[in-house]
CSV table of C-alpha atoms and ligand atoms in Angstrom, one decimal:
chain,number,residue,atom,x,y,z
A,185,MET,CA,85.7,74.4,115.7
A,186,THR,CA,85.4,71.7,118.5
A,187,ALA,CA,83.4,72.0,121.0
A,188,MET,CA,85.2,72.2,124.3
A,189,LEU,CA,87.0,75.9,122.1
A,190,GLN,CA,84.1,77.2,120.7
A,191,PRO,CA,82.6,79.3,124.3
A,192,ARG,CA,85.8,80.4,124.9
A,193,TYR,CA,86.8,81.6,121.3
A,194,ALA,CA,83.5,82.9,120.6
A,195,ALA,CA,83.4,85.3,124.0
A,196,LYS,CA,86.1,86.3,122.9
A,197,VAL,CA,85.2,86.8,119.2
A,198,HIS,CA,81.7,88.6,120.8
A,199,GLU,CA,83.3,91.2,122.9
A,200,HIS,CA,85.8,92.6,120.8
A,201,VAL,CA,83.4,93.0,117.8
A,202,SER,CA,80.4,94.0,119.6
A,203,ALA,CA,81.2,95.8,123.1
A,204,PRO,CA,81.1,99.7,121.9
A,205,ARG,CA,79.2,99.3,119.1
A,206,ARG,CA,80.9,102.6,117.6
A,207,ARG,CA,82.8,102.0,114.2
A,208,TYR,CA,86.3,102.7,115.0
A,209,TYR,CA,88.4,104.4,112.2
A,210,PHE,CA,92.1,105.8,112.1
A,211,GLU,CA,91.6,107.5,109.4
A,212,ARG,CA,87.6,108.7,109.0
A,213,ALA,CA,87.3,111.1,106.6
A,214,ALA,CA,89.2,109.4,104.0
A,215,GLU,CA,88.3,105.7,104.7
A,216,THR,CA,84.8,107.0,104.5
A,217,MET,CA,85.3,109.6,101.5
A,218,PRO,CA,82.5,109.7,99.0
A,219,ARG,CA,82.9,107.8,95.9
A,220,VAL,CA,82.2,110.7,93.7
A,221,GLN,CA,85.7,112.5,96.3
A,222,LEU,CA,87.4,110.3,96.4
A,223,ALA,CA,87.4,110.2,92.7
A,224,GLN,CA,88.3,113.4,91.8
A,225,LEU,CA,91.2,113.6,94.8
A,226,GLN,CA,92.2,110.4,92.5
A,227,LEU,CA,92.4,112.1,89.3
A,228,ARG,CA,94.1,115.6,91.2
A,229,ARG,CA,96.9,113.0,92.5
A,230,LEU,CA,97.5,110.9,89.7
A,231,ARG,CA,98.1,114.7,87.4
A,232,ALA,CA,99.9,115.8,90.4
A,233,SER,CA,102.4,111.8,90.0
A,234,LEU,CA,102.7,111.5,86.3
A,235,LYS,CA,104.1,115.4,86.2
A,236,ALA,CA,106.9,114.5,89.0
A,237,ALA,CA,107.1,111.4,87.2
A,238,TYR,CA,107.8,112.9,83.7
A,239,GLU,CA,110.1,115.5,84.6
A,240,LYS,CA,112.2,113.2,87.4
A,241,VAL,CA,112.3,109.8,86.0
A,242,PRO,CA,114.1,109.7,82.1
A,243,PHE,CA,111.5,106.4,81.5
A,244,HIS,CA,108.4,107.2,82.4
A,245,ARG,CA,109.4,110.5,80.1
A,246,GLU,CA,110.5,108.7,77.3
A,247,ARG,CA,108.0,106.1,77.4
A,248,MET,CA,105.0,108.7,77.5
A,249,ARG,CA,106.9,110.3,75.1
A,250,ALA,CA,107.0,107.5,72.5
A,251,LEU,CA,102.7,106.7,72.8
A,252,ARG,CA,102.7,111.1,72.0
A,253,LEU,CA,101.4,111.3,75.5
A,254,ARG,CA,101.6,114.0,78.4
A,255,PRO,CA,101.0,114.3,81.3
A,256,GLU,CA,98.4,117.0,81.3
A,257,ASP,CA,96.8,115.1,78.6
A,258,ILE,CA,95.7,112.8,81.6
A,259,ARG,CA,92.5,114.7,82.1
A,260,SER,CA,89.8,112.1,83.4
A,261,LEU,CA,90.9,108.4,85.7
A,262,GLU,CA,89.4,106.6,82.2
A,263,ASP,CA,92.3,108.7,80.3
A,264,ALA,CA,95.1,106.8,82.3
A,265,ARG,CA,94.9,103.7,80.7
A,266,ALA,CA,96.1,105.0,78.6
A,267,LEU,CA,100.1,105.4,80.1
A,268,PRO,CA,102.1,102.0,79.4
A,269,PHE,CA,102.4,99.4,81.8
A,270,THR,CA,105.6,98.8,84.5
A,271,LEU,CA,106.3,95.7,84.4
A,272,LYS,CA,109.0,93.7,87.4
A,273,SER,CA,111.7,93.9,84.5
A,274,ASP,CA,111.5,97.1,84.2
A,275,LEU,CA,112.8,98.2,87.3
A,276,ARG,CA,115.6,95.0,87.0
A,277,ASP,CA,116.3,96.7,84.0
A,278,HIS,CA,118.0,99.7,86.1
A,279,TYR,CA,118.7,97.6,89.2
A,280,PRO,CA,119.8,99.4,91.7
A,281,PHE,CA,118.0,102.9,91.5
A,282,GLY,CA,117.0,103.8,87.9
A,283,LEU,CA,113.8,104.5,88.4
A,284,PHE,CA,113.4,106.3,91.5
A,285,ALA,CA,112.2,110.6,91.6
A,286,ARG,CA,114.0,111.8,94.3
A,287,PRO,CA,118.2,112.2,94.9
A,288,ARG,CA,119.2,108.6,96.2
A,289,GLU,CA,120.9,111.2,99.1
A,290,THR,CA,117.6,112.2,99.2
A,291,LEU,CA,116.0,109.0,100.3
A,292,ALA,CA,115.1,108.3,103.9
A,293,ARG,CA,115.4,103.9,103.3
A,294,LEU,CA,115.7,101.1,100.8
A,295,HIS,CA,114.1,97.7,100.5
A,296,ALA,CA,114.6,94.3,98.5
A,297,SER,CA,112.9,91.8,97.1
A,298,SER,CA,114.8,88.8,96.2
A,299,GLY,CA,113.7,87.0,92.8
A,300,THR,CA,113.9,83.2,92.5
A,301,THR,CA,116.7,84.8,90.2
A,302,GLY,CA,119.6,87.7,89.8
A,303,LYS,CA,118.8,91.1,90.8
A,304,PRO,CA,116.3,91.6,93.6
A,305,THR,CA,114.4,94.3,92.9
A,306,VAL,CA,115.2,97.8,95.1
A,307,VAL,CA,112.3,99.8,96.0
A,308,GLY,CA,113.0,103.6,97.8
A,309,TYR,CA,110.9,105.8,100.1
A,310,THR,CA,111.4,109.4,101.2
A,311,ALA,CA,110.8,110.9,104.9
A,312,ALA,CA,107.1,111.5,103.8
A,313,ASP,CA,106.0,108.1,102.0
A,314,LEU,CA,107.2,106.2,105.2
A,315,ALA,CA,105.1,108.4,106.8
A,316,THR,CA,102.5,108.1,104.6
A,317,TRP,CA,102.8,103.9,104.2
A,318,ALA,CA,102.8,104.2,108.6
A,319,SER,CA,99.4,105.6,108.2
A,320,LEU,CA,98.0,103.0,105.4
A,321,MET,CA,99.6,100.4,107.7
A,322,ALA,CA,98.1,101.5,110.7
A,323,ARG,CA,94.5,102.7,109.2
A,324,SER,CA,94.8,99.0,107.8
A,325,LEU,CA,95.3,97.5,111.9
A,326,ALA,CA,93.0,99.4,112.9
A,327,CYS,CA,90.4,98.4,109.7
A,328,ALA,CA,91.2,95.0,110.9
A,329,GLY,CA,89.9,94.9,114.4
A,330,VAL,CA,93.1,96.2,116.1
A,331,ARG,CA,92.9,98.9,118.4
A,332,PRO,CA,95.3,101.5,120.1
A,333,GLY,CA,97.2,99.9,123.7
A,334,ASP,CA,96.3,96.3,121.8
A,335,LEU,CA,99.5,94.5,122.0
A,336,ILE,CA,101.4,93.0,118.6
A,337,HIS,CA,103.5,90.3,118.6
A,338,ASN,CA,105.4,91.3,114.9
A,339,ALA,CA,106.0,87.7,113.3
A,340,TYR,CA,106.6,89.1,109.8
A,341,GLY,CA,110.9,89.5,109.0
A,342,TYR,CA,112.7,92.1,109.7
A,343,GLY,CA,115.2,93.7,107.1
A,344,LEU,CA,114.7,94.3,103.1
A,345,PHE,CA,111.7,92.6,103.5
A,346,THR,CA,108.9,95.4,103.9
A,347,GLY,CA,106.9,93.4,105.9
A,348,GLY,CA,108.4,93.3,109.5
A,349,LEU,CA,109.2,96.8,109.2
A,350,GLY,CA,106.3,97.8,107.4
A,351,ALA,CA,103.6,96.7,110.2
A,352,HIS,CA,106.4,97.6,113.3
A,353,TYR,CA,106.2,101.6,112.1
A,354,GLY,CA,102.1,100.9,111.1
A,355,ALA,CA,101.9,99.9,114.3
A,356,GLU,CA,103.9,101.9,116.3
A,357,ARG,CA,101.6,104.7,114.9
A,358,LEU,CA,98.4,103.3,115.9
A,359,GLY,CA,99.2,103.6,119.3
A,360,THR,CA,99.6,99.5,120.3
A,361,THR,CA,102.5,98.1,121.7
A,362,VAL,CA,105.1,95.8,119.9
A,363,VAL,CA,107.3,93.0,119.7
A,364,PRO,CA,109.3,93.2,117.2
A,365,MET,CA,109.8,89.3,116.9
A,366,SER,CA,110.5,88.9,113.4
A,367,GLY,CA,110.7,85.4,111.8
A,368,GLY,CA,112.2,82.3,113.7
A,369,GLN,CA,113.5,80.7,117.2
A,370,THR,CA,109.5,79.5,117.0
A,371,GLU,CA,109.4,78.3,120.2
A,372,ARG,CA,110.8,81.7,121.5
A,373,GLN,CA,107.9,83.2,120.2
A,374,VAL,CA,106.0,80.3,121.3
A,375,ALA,CA,107.2,81.6,125.0
A,376,LEU,CA,107.1,85.2,124.7
A,377,LEU,CA,103.2,85.2,123.1
A,378,GLN,CA,101.8,83.7,125.9
A,379,ASP,CA,104.2,85.6,128.5
A,380,PHE,CA,103.8,89.5,127.0
A,381,GLY,CA,99.8,88.0,126.3
A,382,ALA,CA,100.2,89.6,123.0
A,383,ARG,CA,96.2,89.8,121.2
A,384,VAL,CA,97.5,90.5,118.1
A,385,LEU,CA,99.7,87.8,115.9
A,386,CYS,CA,101.4,89.3,112.7
A,387,ALA,CA,102.8,86.6,110.1
A,388,THR,CA,102.2,85.1,107.3
A,389,PRO,CA,99.5,82.5,107.3
A,390,SER,CA,102.2,79.6,106.8
A,391,TYR,CA,104.5,80.8,109.6
A,392,ALA,CA,101.4,81.2,111.8
A,393,LEU,CA,100.7,77.4,111.3
A,394,ASN,CA,104.1,76.5,112.2
A,395,ILE,CA,103.8,78.6,115.6
A,396,ALA,CA,100.4,77.3,116.3
A,397,GLU,CA,102.2,73.3,115.6
A,398,VAL,CA,105.3,74.8,117.6
A,399,ALA,CA,102.8,75.8,120.8
A,400,GLU,CA,100.7,72.1,120.1
A,401,ARG,CA,104.7,69.9,120.3
A,402,GLU,CA,105.7,72.2,124.1
A,403,GLY,CA,101.6,71.3,125.1
A,404,VAL,CA,100.6,75.1,124.8
A,405,ASP,CA,97.2,76.0,124.2
A,406,LEU,CA,97.3,79.5,122.7
A,407,ARG,CA,93.6,79.2,122.4
A,408,GLU,CA,93.6,80.2,125.8
A,409,GLY,CA,95.3,82.6,126.2
A,410,SER,CA,95.2,86.0,125.3
A,411,LEU,CA,95.1,85.7,120.8
A,412,ALA,CA,92.4,87.4,119.4
A,413,ILE,CA,92.7,89.1,115.6
A,414,GLY,CA,96.0,87.7,113.9
A,415,ILE,CA,96.9,89.4,110.5
A,416,PHE,CA,98.4,87.5,107.8
A,417,GLY,CA,99.8,87.9,104.7
A,418,ALA,CA,102.3,88.1,102.2
A,419,GLU,CA,101.4,84.7,100.7
A,420,PRO,CA,98.6,83.1,98.6
A,421,TRP,CA,96.3,81.4,101.2
A,422,SER,CA,92.9,79.6,100.6
A,423,GLU,CA,89.9,80.1,103.2
A,424,ALA,CA,90.4,76.0,104.2
A,425,MET,CA,93.6,77.4,105.4
A,426,ARG,CA,91.8,80.8,107.4
A,427,ALA,CA,89.6,78.2,109.4
A,428,GLU,CA,92.4,75.7,109.5
A,429,ILE,CA,94.9,78.7,111.7
A,430,GLU,CA,91.7,80.8,113.6
A,431,ARG,CA,90.7,77.4,115.0
A,432,ARG,CA,94.5,76.3,115.9
A,433,LEU,CA,94.9,79.6,117.4
A,434,GLY,CA,91.6,80.4,118.7
A,435,LEU,CA,91.7,83.9,117.0
A,436,LYS,CA,90.0,86.0,113.9
A,437,ALA,CA,92.7,86.0,110.8
A,438,ILE,CA,92.4,88.6,109.3
A,439,ASP,CA,94.0,88.8,105.6
A,440,LEU,CA,96.9,91.7,104.4
A,441,TYR,CA,97.6,92.2,101.1
A,442,GLY,CA,100.9,94.6,99.3
A,443,LEU,CA,104.1,94.3,97.4
A,444,SER,CA,107.7,96.4,97.8
A,445,GLU,CA,107.1,97.9,94.6
A,446,ILE,CA,104.4,99.4,95.1
A,447,MET,CA,104.3,100.6,99.1
A,448,GLY,CA,105.3,97.1,101.3
A,449,PRO,CA,102.3,95.5,103.3
A,450,GLY,CA,98.8,98.3,104.1
A,451,VAL,CA,97.9,98.5,100.6
A,452,ALA,CA,94.6,96.8,101.2
A,453,VAL,CA,93.2,95.0,104.5
A,454,GLU,CA,90.0,93.0,105.3
A,455,CYS,CA,87.6,94.5,107.9
A,456,GLU,CA,85.3,92.5,110.3
A,457,ALA,CA,83.2,91.6,108.0
A,458,GLN,CA,86.1,89.5,106.0
A,459,ASP,CA,84.3,90.0,102.6
A,460,GLY,CA,87.3,91.4,100.0
A,461,LEU,CA,90.4,93.6,101.3
A,462,HIS,CA,89.4,97.4,100.9
A,463,GLY,CA,91.8,99.2,98.8
A,464,TRP,CA,93.3,102.7,100.1
A,465,GLU,CA,92.3,104.4,96.7
A,466,ASP,CA,93.2,107.8,98.8
A,467,HIS,CA,97.0,106.5,97.3
A,468,PHE,CA,96.4,104.5,94.5
A,469,LEU,CA,94.3,103.8,91.8
A,470,PHE,CA,93.9,99.7,91.2
A,471,GLU,CA,92.8,98.7,87.8
A,472,ILE,CA,91.9,94.1,86.6
A,473,ILE,CA,93.0,93.7,83.3
A,474,ASP,CA,93.0,90.7,81.1
A,475,PRO,CA,96.5,89.3,81.4
A,476,GLU,CA,96.7,88.3,77.4
A,477,THR,CA,95.4,91.4,75.7
A,478,GLY,CA,95.5,94.0,78.6
A,479,ARG,CA,92.5,95.2,78.0
A,480,ALA,CA,89.8,96.4,80.9
A,481,VAL,CA,87.5,93.4,82.0
A,482,ALA,CA,84.2,94.9,82.9
A,483,GLU,CA,83.7,95.8,87.1
A,484,GLY,CA,83.9,91.6,89.4
A,485,ASP,CA,85.4,89.6,86.9
A,486,THR,CA,88.4,88.1,87.6
A,487,GLY,CA,92.0,89.2,85.6
A,488,GLU,CA,95.7,90.9,86.9
A,489,LEU,CA,95.4,93.4,89.3
A,490,VAL,CA,97.4,97.3,88.5
A,491,ILE,CA,97.9,99.8,90.1
A,492,THR,CA,98.9,103.6,89.8
A,493,THR,CA,100.7,105.1,93.2
A,494,LEU,CA,98.7,108.6,93.9
A,495,SER,CA,101.3,109.7,96.1
A,496,ARG,CA,104.7,107.7,96.3
A,497,GLN,CA,107.2,110.1,96.2
A,498,ALA,CA,111.0,108.5,95.4
A,499,LEU,CA,109.1,105.4,93.6
A,500,PRO,CA,106.4,107.0,91.4
A,501,MET,CA,104.8,103.6,89.8
A,502,ILE,CA,102.4,104.5,86.7
A,503,ARG,CA,100.7,101.2,86.2
A,504,TYR,CA,102.5,98.6,87.6
A,505,ARG,CA,101.0,94.7,86.6
A,506,THR,CA,101.4,93.2,89.9
A,507,ARG,CA,100.7,89.8,88.4
A,508,ASP,CA,98.2,89.0,91.6
A,509,ILE,CA,95.1,87.3,90.3
A,510,THR,CA,91.4,88.6,91.6
A,511,ARG,CA,89.2,90.7,90.9
A,512,LEU,CA,87.3,94.1,92.4
A,513,SER,CA,84.1,95.3,93.2
A,514,THR,CA,82.5,99.2,94.3
A,515,GLN,CA,79.7,97.5,96.9
A,516,ARG,CA,79.4,99.5,99.6
A,517,CYS,CA,80.4,97.8,103.1
A,518,ALA,CA,79.0,96.7,106.1
A,519,CYS,CA,82.0,98.7,107.9
A,520,GLY,CA,81.3,102.3,106.5
A,521,ARG,CA,84.6,102.8,104.8
A,522,THR,CA,83.8,103.9,100.9
A,523,HIS,CA,86.9,102.1,99.5
A,524,LEU,CA,87.2,99.4,96.8
A,525,ARG,CA,86.8,95.8,97.9
A,526,LEU,CA,90.0,93.2,96.1
A,527,ARG,CA,88.3,89.5,96.2
A,528,ARG,CA,91.1,87.0,98.1
A,529,ILE,CA,94.5,86.8,95.8
A,530,THR,CA,93.9,83.3,94.8
A,531,GLY,CA,98.0,83.2,93.3
A,532,ARG,CA,100.8,85.2,91.0
A,533,ASN,CA,100.3,84.4,87.1
A,534,ASP,CA,104.0,83.3,87.3
A,535,ASP,CA,102.3,80.8,90.1
A,536,MET,CA,99.6,78.7,87.5
A,537,LEU,CA,100.5,75.5,86.5
A,538,ILE,CA,99.7,73.7,83.7
A,539,ILE,CA,98.8,70.5,84.2
A,540,ARG,CA,97.6,68.4,81.7
A,541,GLY,CA,96.2,71.8,80.1
A,542,VAL,CA,94.4,71.8,83.4
A,543,ASN,CA,95.1,75.6,84.7
A,544,VAL,CA,95.5,75.2,88.7
A,545,TYR,CA,97.2,77.8,91.1
A,546,PRO,CA,98.3,76.1,94.3
A,547,SER,CA,96.6,77.8,96.5
A,548,GLN,CA,93.4,75.9,95.0
A,549,ILE,CA,95.5,72.9,95.1
A,550,GLU,CA,95.7,74.1,99.3
A,551,ALA,CA,91.9,74.5,99.4
A,552,VAL,CA,91.2,70.7,98.9
A,553,LEU,CA,93.9,69.5,101.5
A,554,VAL,CA,92.8,71.4,103.9
A,555,GLY,CA,90.8,69.8,105.8
A,556,LEU,CA,91.2,66.7,104.5
A,557,PRO,CA,91.1,63.8,107.8
A,558,GLY,CA,93.9,62.2,107.8
A,559,ILE,CA,96.7,64.0,106.5
A,560,ALA,CA,98.4,67.9,107.9
A,561,PRO,CA,97.9,71.1,106.2
A,562,HIS,CA,101.7,71.2,104.9
A,563,TYR,CA,102.5,70.5,101.7
A,564,GLN,CA,104.7,70.7,98.9
A,565,LEU,CA,103.7,70.9,95.0
A,566,VAL,CA,107.0,68.8,93.5
A,567,LEU,CA,106.5,69.6,89.0
A,568,GLU,CA,108.6,67.3,87.0
A,569,ARG,CA,108.6,67.1,82.3
A,570,ARG,CA,107.9,63.6,81.4
A,571,GLY,CA,108.3,63.3,77.1
A,572,SER,CA,106.3,66.9,76.7
A,573,LEU,CA,103.3,66.4,79.7
A,574,ASP,CA,104.4,68.4,83.0
A,575,GLU,CA,103.6,66.1,86.0
A,576,LEU,CA,103.0,67.1,88.9
A,577,THR,CA,103.1,64.9,92.7
A,578,ILE,CA,101.3,66.5,95.4
A,579,GLU,CA,103.6,66.0,99.2
A,580,VAL,CA,101.9,65.6,102.5
A,581,GLU,CA,102.0,64.1,105.8
A,582,ALA,CA,99.8,61.7,107.0
A,583,ASP,CA,98.4,60.9,110.5
A,584,GLY,CA,96.9,57.6,109.0
A,585,PRO,CA,97.6,54.5,107.0
A,586,ALA,CA,99.4,55.8,103.7
A,587,PRO,CA,97.8,53.7,100.8
A,588,VAL,CA,94.0,54.8,101.7
A,589,ILE,CA,95.4,58.7,102.6
A,590,GLU,CA,96.9,58.3,98.6
A,591,GLU,CA,94.2,57.6,96.9
A,592,ARG,CA,91.7,59.9,98.9
A,593,VAL,CA,94.2,63.2,98.0
A,594,ARG,CA,94.1,62.0,94.5
A,595,HIS,CA,90.6,60.8,94.1
A,596,HIS,CA,89.5,65.0,95.7
A,597,ILE,CA,92.8,67.0,93.3
A,598,LYS,CA,90.9,65.1,90.6
A,599,SER,CA,86.7,65.7,91.4
A,600,MET,CA,87.5,68.7,92.5
A,601,ILE,CA,89.7,70.4,90.0
A,602,GLY,CA,90.5,68.3,87.8
A,603,VAL,CA,94.4,67.2,87.7
A,604,THR,CA,96.0,63.9,87.7
A,605,ALA,CA,98.4,64.2,90.2
A,606,ALA,CA,100.3,61.7,91.8
A,607,VAL,CA,100.8,62.0,95.7
A,608,ARG,CA,103.6,61.0,97.6
A,609,VAL,CA,102.9,60.3,101.8
A,610,LEU,CA,105.6,61.6,103.8
A,611,GLY,CA,105.8,60.8,107.5
A,612,PRO,CA,105.1,63.9,110.0
A,613,GLY,CA,107.3,67.3,110.0
A,614,ALA,CA,109.2,66.3,106.4
A,615,VAL,CA,107.2,68.8,104.6
A,616,PRO,CA,110.3,71.6,105.2
A,617,ARG,CA,108.3,74.2,108.2
A,618,SER,CA,108.0,78.3,107.0
A,619,GLN,CA,110.2,80.9,108.4
A,620,GLY,CA,108.1,83.4,106.8
A,621,LYS,CA,106.8,82.7,102.3
A,622,ALA,CA,106.4,79.3,102.4
A,623,VAL,CA,108.2,77.5,99.6
A,624,ARG,CA,104.8,75.8,98.1
A,625,VAL,CA,105.7,74.3,94.4
A,626,ARG,CA,109.6,72.0,93.8
A,627,ASP,CA,110.1,73.5,90.2
A,628,LEU,CA,112.3,70.4,88.9
A,629,ARG,CA,111.5,70.9,84.8
A,630,PRO,CA,114.5,71.4,82.9
A,631,LYS,CA,115.7,74.8,83.0
A,632,SER,CA,115.1,75.5,79.2
A,633,ALA,CA,111.1,74.9,79.7
B,143,DLL,O1,104.5,90.8,100.8
B,143,DLL,C1,104.3,92.7,101.0
B,143,DLL,C2,103.4,92.5,102.6
B,143,DLL,C3,104.0,92.8,104.1
B,143,DLL,C4,102.5,91.9,102.1
B,143,DLL,C5,103.5,91.4,104.8
B,143,DLL,C6,101.2,91.2,103.3
B,143,DLL,C7,102.3,91.2,104.6
B,143,DLL,P1,106.4,91.7,98.6
B,143,DLL,O2,107.5,90.9,99.1
B,143,DLL,O3,107.1,92.2,97.1
B,143,DLL,O4,105.5,92.3,99.4
B,143,DLL,O5,105.9,90.3,97.5
B,143,DLL,C8,104.3,90.8,96.8
B,143,DLL,O6,103.2,88.7,97.7
B,143,DLL,O7,102.6,90.5,94.7
B,143,DLL,C9,102.1,89.1,96.0
B,143,DLL,O8,102.1,87.6,95.3
B,143,DLL,C10,102.2,88.2,97.3
B,143,DLL,N1,100.7,88.8,99.1
B,143,DLL,C11,101.0,89.7,99.5
B,143,DLL,N2,100.1,89.8,100.7
B,143,DLL,C12,99.5,88.9,99.7
B,143,DLL,C13,98.2,88.3,100.0
B,143,DLL,C14,105.1,91.7,100.5
B,143,DLL,N3,97.7,88.8,101.3
B,143,DLL,C15,103.8,89.7,96.3
B,143,DLL,N4,97.4,87.8,99.5
B,143,DLL,C16,102.9,90.4,96.1
B,143,DLL,C17,98.1,86.8,98.6
B,143,DLL,C18,100.3,88.3,99.0
B,143,DLL,N5,99.1,87.4,98.4
């Protein structure tokens, strides 16, 4: 952080964190519920949700029957570990509405996420589901430091993606003023951020960086303006990226997690302590499993996040395997919320690269690249196959002499992650800029591989 920026940024953060010391919650009773009570509520809701899934969704009924399980056999939260997992492919196999527990005519909205292959995953919501989602998203925004009356510039994409509308209705529910900007038209975003004086920016972290870059190019210093909080999610990002975005936009960057199969944004969010994301346990049951064996790991161990919905009417999800890698903590948080915390999601199981036997996530490479002197924080990873080996080329943009940068990046990646990668230094602006979820990997390996 430059000396020039520090006082102003510090003043903004100070004012918003410590002005009235009274803690603010959107749903105080639910957010601070003692954990014993929370577990009782979870069990009650789990049993009701399983019963509905069993009665209304043939897929769930048949799979439970195959295991000789009936909903009433689940008498404790531990018993839930006997239930079968649900996979993304199950949603695809029952495209479009096959896993819905309510008739399509009774639903209020559909969303869909485009997969890299084949059919999209379609999810549905009753009016009550939408109300729950808005409340959980409002709760998440408040947890991040947003307050009624704030102006929120929402740059998550509107449409089938859950980001735009999900954040939008949560923001309205909290009592803020929303600017439904969506993604793209970045010059216009910069102008409106300035003219309207937004205090909060909602965007993917990669798009937030794009906004910062365009503002700088246009000679607009957003750090001087009103922005105080960024609510960033929908893709993996690193602590290094957080520091970079906070420095360039002059705000506090908060991590927001969610997925359409479970709800959309607002499943978990950081509080102002920025020390893990509170997962809303009154509506979701969180587990971490070993992705290889499917068995539960000890609390604090890293593995795949599995989520069961406890209140969703249209699309109850039983033990949904998210593919996201994280770990859980139930330790008390300084903010007073009792709900467990997920660690930053380092990446998805499917995104893991294996380079000469070394497992590496794109976000680990990002953590090394962002902040290295001489390069811009934009990158892409190119995967190719030579013979039987996968090879990685890291494309970066340089402001300095290419050979020096190449060597610097190669050296740091090798020493910090243990992977040998080729480095290609491109000119300014050559790495495609994100409008939403950034494309970090270009996989040029033959399809059969
Ligand atoms: O990305 C929902 C969302 C919108 C979350 C806006 C946050 C903000 P999907 O398109 O279904 O839903 O993608 C879900 O994105 O399984 C993760 O792999 C990834 N993801 C979402 N949030 C984070 C995050 C939305 N904070 C998939 N950190 C998830 C890392 C994230 N990965």
